[in-house]
mmCIF file of C-alpha atoms in Angstrom:
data_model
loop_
_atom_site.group_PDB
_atom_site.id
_atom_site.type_symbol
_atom_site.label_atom_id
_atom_site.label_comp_id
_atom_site.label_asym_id
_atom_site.label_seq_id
_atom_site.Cartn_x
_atom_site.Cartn_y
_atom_site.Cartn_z
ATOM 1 C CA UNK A 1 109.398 99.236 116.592
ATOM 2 C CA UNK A 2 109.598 96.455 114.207
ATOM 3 C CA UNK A 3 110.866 95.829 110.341
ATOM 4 C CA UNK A 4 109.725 92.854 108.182
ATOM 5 C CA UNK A 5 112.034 91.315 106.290
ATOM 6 C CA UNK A 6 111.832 91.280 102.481
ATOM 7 C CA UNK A 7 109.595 88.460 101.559
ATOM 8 C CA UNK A 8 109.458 87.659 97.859
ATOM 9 C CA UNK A 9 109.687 89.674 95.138
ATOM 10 C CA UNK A 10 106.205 90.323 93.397
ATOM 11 C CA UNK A 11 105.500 90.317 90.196
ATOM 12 C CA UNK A 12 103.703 93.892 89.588
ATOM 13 C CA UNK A 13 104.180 96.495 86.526
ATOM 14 C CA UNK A 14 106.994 98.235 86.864
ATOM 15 C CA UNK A 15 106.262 101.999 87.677
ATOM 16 C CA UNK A 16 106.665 104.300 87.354
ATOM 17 C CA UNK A 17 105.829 104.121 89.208
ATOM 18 C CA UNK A 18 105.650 105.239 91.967
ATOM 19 C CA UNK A 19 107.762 105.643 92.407
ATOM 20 C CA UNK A 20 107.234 108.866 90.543
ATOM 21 C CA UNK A 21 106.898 109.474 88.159
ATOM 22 C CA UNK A 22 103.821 106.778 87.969
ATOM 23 C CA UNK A 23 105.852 105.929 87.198
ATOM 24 C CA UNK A 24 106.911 103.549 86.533
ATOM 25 C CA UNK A 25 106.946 107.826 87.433
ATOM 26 C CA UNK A 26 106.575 106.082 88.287
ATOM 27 C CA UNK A 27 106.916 104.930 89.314
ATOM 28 C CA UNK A 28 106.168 104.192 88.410
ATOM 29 C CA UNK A 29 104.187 103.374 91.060
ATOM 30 C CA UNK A 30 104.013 104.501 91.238
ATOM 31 C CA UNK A 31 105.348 103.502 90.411
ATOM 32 C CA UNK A 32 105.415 108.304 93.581
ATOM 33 C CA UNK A 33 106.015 109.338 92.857
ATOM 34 C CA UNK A 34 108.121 112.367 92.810
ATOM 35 C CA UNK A 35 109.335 114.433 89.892
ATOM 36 C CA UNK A 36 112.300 112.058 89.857
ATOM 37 C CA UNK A 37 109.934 109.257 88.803
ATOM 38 C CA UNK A 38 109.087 110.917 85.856
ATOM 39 C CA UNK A 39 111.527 109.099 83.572
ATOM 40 C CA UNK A 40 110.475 105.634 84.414
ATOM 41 C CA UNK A 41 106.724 106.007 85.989
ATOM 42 C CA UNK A 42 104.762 107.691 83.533
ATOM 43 C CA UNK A 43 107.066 106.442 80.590
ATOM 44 C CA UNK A 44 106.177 103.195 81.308
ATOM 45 C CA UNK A 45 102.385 104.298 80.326
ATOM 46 C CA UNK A 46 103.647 106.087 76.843
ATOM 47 C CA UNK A 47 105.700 102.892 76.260
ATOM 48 C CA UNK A 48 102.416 100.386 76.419
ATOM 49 C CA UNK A 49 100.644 102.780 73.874
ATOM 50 C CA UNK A 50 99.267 105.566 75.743
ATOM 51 C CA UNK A 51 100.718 109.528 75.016
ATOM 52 C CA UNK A 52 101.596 110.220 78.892
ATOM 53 C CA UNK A 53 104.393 111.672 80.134
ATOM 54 C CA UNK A 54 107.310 111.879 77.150
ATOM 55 C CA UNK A 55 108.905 114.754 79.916
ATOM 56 C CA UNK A 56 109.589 116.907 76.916
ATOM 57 C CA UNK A 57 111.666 114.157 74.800
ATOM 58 C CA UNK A 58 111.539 111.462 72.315
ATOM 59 C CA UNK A 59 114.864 109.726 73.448
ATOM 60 C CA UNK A 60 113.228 108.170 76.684
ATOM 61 C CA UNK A 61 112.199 105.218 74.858
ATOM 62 C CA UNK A 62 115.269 104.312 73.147
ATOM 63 C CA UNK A 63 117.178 104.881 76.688
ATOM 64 C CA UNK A 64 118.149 101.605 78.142
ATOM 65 C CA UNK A 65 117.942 101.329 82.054
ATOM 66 C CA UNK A 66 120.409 99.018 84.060
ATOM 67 C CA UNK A 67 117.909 96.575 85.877
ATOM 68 C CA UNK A 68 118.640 96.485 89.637
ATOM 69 C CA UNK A 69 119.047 92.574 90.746
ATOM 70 C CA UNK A 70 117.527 91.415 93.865
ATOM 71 C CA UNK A 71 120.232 92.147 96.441
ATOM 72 C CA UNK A 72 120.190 95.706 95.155
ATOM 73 C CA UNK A 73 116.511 96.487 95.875
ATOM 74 C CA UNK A 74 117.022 94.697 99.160
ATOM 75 C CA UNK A 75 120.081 96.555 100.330
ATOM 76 C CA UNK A 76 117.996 99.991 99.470
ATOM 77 C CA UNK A 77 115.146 98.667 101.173
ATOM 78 C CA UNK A 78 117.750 98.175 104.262
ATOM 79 C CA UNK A 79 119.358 101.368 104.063
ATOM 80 C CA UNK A 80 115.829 103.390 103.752
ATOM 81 C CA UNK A 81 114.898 101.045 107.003
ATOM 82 C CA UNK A 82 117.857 102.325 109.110
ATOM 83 C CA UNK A 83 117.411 105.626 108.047
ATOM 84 C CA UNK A 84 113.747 105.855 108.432
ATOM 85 C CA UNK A 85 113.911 103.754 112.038
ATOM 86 C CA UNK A 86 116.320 106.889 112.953
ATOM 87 C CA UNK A 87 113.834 109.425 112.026
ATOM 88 C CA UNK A 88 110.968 108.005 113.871
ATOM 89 C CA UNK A 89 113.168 107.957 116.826
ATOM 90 C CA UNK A 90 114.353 111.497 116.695
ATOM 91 C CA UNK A 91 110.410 112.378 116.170
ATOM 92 C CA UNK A 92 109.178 109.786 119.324
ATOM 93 C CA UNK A 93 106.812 108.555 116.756
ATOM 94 C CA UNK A 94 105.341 104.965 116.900
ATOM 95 C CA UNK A 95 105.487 102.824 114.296
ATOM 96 C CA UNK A 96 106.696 99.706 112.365
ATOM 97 C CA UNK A 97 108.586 99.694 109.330
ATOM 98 C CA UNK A 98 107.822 97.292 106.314
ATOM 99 C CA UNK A 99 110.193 96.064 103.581
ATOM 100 C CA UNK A 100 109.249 93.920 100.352
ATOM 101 C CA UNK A 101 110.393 94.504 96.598
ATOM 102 C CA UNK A 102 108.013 94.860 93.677
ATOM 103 C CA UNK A 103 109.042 94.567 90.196
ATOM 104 C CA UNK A 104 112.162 96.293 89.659
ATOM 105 C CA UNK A 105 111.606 98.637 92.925
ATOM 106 C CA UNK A 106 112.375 98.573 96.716
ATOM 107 C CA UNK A 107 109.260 99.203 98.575
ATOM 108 C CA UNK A 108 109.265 100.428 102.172
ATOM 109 C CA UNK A 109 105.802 101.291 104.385
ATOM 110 C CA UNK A 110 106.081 103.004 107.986
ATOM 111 C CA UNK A 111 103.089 101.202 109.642
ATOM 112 C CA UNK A 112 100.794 103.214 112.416
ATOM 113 C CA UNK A 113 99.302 100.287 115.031
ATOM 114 C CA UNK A 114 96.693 100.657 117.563
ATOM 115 C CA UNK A 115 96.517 99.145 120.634
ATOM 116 C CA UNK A 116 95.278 95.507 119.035
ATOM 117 C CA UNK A 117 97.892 95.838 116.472
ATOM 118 C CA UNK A 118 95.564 96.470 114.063
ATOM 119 C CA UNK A 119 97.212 98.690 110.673
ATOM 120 C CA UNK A 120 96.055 102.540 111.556
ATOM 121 C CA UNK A 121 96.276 105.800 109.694
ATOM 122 C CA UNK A 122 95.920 107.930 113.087
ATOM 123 C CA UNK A 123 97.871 109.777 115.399
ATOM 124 C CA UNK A 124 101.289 111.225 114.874
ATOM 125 C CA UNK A 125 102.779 108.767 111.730
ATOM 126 C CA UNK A 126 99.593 110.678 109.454
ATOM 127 C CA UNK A 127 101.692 113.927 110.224
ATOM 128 C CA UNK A 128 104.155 112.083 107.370
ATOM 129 C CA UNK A 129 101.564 112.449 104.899
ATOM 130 C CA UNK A 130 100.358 115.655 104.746
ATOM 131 C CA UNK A 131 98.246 117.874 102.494
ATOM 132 C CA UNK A 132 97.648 115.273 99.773
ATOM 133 C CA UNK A 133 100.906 113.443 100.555
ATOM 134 C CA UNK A 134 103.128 116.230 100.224
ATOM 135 C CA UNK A 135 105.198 115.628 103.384
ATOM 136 C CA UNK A 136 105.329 112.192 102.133
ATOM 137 C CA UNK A 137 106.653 113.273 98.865
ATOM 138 C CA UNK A 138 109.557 114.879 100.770
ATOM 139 C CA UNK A 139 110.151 112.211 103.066
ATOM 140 C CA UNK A 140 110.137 109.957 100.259
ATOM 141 C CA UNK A 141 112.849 111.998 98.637
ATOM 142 C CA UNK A 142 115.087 112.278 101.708
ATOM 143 C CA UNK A 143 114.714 108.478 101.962
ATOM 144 C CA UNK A 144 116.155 107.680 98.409
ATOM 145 C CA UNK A 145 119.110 110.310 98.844
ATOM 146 C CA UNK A 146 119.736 108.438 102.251
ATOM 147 C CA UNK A 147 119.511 104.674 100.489
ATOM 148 C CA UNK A 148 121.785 106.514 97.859
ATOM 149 C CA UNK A 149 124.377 107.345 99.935
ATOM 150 C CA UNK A 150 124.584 103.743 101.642
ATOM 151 C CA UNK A 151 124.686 102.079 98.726
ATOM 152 C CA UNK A 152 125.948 103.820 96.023
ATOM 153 C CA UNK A 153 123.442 103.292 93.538
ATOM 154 C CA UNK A 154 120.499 105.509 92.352
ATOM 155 C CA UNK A 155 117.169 104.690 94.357
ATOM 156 C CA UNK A 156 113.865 104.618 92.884
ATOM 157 C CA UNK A 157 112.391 103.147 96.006
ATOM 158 C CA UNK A 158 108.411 103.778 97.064
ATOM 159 C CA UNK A 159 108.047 104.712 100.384
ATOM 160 C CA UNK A 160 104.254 104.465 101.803
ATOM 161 C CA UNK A 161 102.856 105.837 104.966
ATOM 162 C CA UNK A 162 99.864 104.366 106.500
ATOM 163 C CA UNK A 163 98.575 102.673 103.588
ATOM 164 C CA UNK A 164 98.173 106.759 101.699
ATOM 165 C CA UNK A 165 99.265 105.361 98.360
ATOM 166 C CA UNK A 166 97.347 102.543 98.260
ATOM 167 C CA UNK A 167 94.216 104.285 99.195
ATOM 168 C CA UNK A 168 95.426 107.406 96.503
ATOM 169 C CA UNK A 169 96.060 105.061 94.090
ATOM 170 C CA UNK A 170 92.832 103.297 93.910
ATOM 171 C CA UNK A 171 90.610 106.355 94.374
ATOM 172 C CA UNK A 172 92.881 107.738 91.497
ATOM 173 C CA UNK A 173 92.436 104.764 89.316
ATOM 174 C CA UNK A 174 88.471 105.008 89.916
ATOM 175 C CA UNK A 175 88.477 108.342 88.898
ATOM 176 C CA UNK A 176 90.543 108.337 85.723
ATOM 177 C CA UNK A 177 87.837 105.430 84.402
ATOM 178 C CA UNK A 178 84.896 107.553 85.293
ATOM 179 C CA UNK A 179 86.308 110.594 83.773
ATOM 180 C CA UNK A 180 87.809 108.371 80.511
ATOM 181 C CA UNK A 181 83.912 107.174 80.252
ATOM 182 C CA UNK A 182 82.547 110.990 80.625
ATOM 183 C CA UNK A 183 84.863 112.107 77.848
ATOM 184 C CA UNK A 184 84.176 109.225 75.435
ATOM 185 C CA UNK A 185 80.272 109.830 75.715
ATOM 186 C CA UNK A 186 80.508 113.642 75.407
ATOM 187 C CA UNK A 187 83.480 114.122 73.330
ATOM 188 C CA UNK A 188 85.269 116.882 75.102
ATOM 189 C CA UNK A 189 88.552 117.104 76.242
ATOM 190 C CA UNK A 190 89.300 116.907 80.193
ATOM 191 C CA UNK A 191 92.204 118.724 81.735
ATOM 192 C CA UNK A 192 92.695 117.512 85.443
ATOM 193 C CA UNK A 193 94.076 119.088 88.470
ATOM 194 C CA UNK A 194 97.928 119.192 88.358
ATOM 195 C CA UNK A 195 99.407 115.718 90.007
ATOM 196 C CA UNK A 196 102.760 114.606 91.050
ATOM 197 C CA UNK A 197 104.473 111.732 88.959
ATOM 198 C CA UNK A 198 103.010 108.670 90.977
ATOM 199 C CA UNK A 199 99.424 110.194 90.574
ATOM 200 C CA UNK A 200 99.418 111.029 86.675
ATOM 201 C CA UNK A 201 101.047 107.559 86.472
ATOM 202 C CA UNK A 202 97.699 105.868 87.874
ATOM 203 C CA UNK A 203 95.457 108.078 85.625
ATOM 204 C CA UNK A 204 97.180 107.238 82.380
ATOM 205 C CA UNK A 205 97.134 102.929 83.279
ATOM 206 C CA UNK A 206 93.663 104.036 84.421
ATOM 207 C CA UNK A 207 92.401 105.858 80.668
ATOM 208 C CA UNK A 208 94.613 103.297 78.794
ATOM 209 C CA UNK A 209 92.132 100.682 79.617
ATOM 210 C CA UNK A 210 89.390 102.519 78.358
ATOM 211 C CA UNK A 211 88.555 101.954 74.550
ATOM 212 C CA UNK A 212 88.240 105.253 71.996
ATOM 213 C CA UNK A 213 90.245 107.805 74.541
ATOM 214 C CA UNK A 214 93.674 108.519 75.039
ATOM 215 C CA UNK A 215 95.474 110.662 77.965
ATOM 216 C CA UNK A 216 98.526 113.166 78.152
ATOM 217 C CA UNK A 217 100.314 115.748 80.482
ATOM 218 C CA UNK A 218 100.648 118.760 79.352
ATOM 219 C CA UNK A 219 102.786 122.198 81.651
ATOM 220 C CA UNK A 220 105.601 122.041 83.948
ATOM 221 C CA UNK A 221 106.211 120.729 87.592
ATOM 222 C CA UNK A 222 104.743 121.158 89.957
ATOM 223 C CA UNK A 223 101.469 122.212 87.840
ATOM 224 C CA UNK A 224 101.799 119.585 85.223
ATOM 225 C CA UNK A 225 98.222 118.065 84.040
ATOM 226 C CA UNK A 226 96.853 115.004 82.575
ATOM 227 C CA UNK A 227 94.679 116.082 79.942
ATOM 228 C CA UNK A 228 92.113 113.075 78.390
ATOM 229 C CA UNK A 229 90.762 113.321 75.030
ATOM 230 C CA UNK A 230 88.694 111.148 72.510
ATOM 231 C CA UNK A 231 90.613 109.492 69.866
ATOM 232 C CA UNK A 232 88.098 110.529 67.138
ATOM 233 C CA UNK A 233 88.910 114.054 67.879
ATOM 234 C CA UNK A 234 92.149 114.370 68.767
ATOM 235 C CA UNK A 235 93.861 116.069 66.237
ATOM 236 C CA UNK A 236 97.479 115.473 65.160
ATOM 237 C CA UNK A 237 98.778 118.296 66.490
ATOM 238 C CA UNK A 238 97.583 117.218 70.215
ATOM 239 C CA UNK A 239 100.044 114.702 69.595
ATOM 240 C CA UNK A 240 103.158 116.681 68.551
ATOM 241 C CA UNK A 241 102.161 118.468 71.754
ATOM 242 C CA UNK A 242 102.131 115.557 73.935
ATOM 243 C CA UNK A 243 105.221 114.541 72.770
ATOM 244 C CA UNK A 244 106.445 118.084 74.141
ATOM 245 C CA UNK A 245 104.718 117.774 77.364
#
């Protein structure tokens, strides 16, 4: 198998992303991410205006986050590598193994590749997605607690898998317009399925852009909800309840 070396650092919004969040939840990112992106993915939505994810505080946005530098990111990025090369080993799965940074957040890809070496989503490396990316959640997880442990610093890395959170994140994006377009025109509030960090992350950037509505989450992991409501009738105390979330 091969890695790519980190490239260039891209300048992207910060999630939440994924990772987890999302956000950037994120982040982040998305910013997927995972409940653990919560604090910086889908904060990073309520911080450019929209309600999102306040995770149940008002102190988030006074919170001050140590930016990781460069060698940081790439040194997680490494360490998720090695650990990731070793798992695809153990499994006698295929595949290559990407590295870049974006933003403020390591981003590592396991690449599938057909016979022409062209990018593929088949065969065994899918299996690390799962059910609407659950494995990938938990492999995602395992891969931060492994970068962790190498380098000693908290991870909030993004770890793809044949190209699932790209594809997720712009069906996701497409969807939170449309439905931000349906609830302007009719009114009516629209609570959406529950969604990990990463996905609400994408919904709220994706509502934020549309004019006269504004977005939320409302419950508790793993059922929490964006809900999307028209700015004309959303009462005050939708608010004090977002801020709850």
């Amino acid at each position: 198998m091969n890695r790519a070396a980190v490239a260039s650092v891209k300048a992207v919004d910060t999630d939440p992303a994924e990772d987890t969040d999302p956000a950037a939840d994120t982040d982040s990112a998305a910013d997927t991410d995972s409940a653990a992106d919560t604090d910086s993915a889908e904060d990073s939505s309520a911080a450019a205006g929209n309600t999102g994810d306040s995770g149940g505080s008002g102190e988030r946005t006074d919170r001050k986050r140590r930016t990781p530098d460069h060698e940081q990111l790439v040194a997680e990025g490494d360490a998720a590598g090695d650990y990731l090369e070793r798992l695809l080993d153990i499994l006698d799965y295929d595949g290559d193994i990407d590295l870049d940074v974006e933003g403020e957040r390591a981003v590592v890809s396991i690449i599938g590749a057909d016979a022409d070496g062209a990018d593929s989503d088949s065969g065994d490396i899918a299996r690390l997605v799962g059910d609407r990316g659950e494995v990938l959640d938990a492999l995602q997880e395992l891969t931060r607690l492994a970068a962790t442990a190498e380098t000693g610093q908290r991870s909030r890395l993004m770890l793809d898998v044949a190209g699932y959170r790209a594809r997720r994140r712009a069906e996701l994006a497409e969807f939170g317009t449309s439905t931000a377009e349906q609830v302007r025109q009719s009114g009516e509030q629209q609570r959406l399925e529950p969604m990990n960090p990463f996905e609400r992350k994408i919904v709220h950037d994706a509502v934020a852009a549309v004019d006269g509505v504004s977005s939320w989450s409302e419950g508790e992991e793993p059922r929490r909800r964006v809900v999307i409501g028209a700015d004309a009738a959303d009462p005050a105390e939708d608010a004090a309840d977002a801020g709850q979330g």
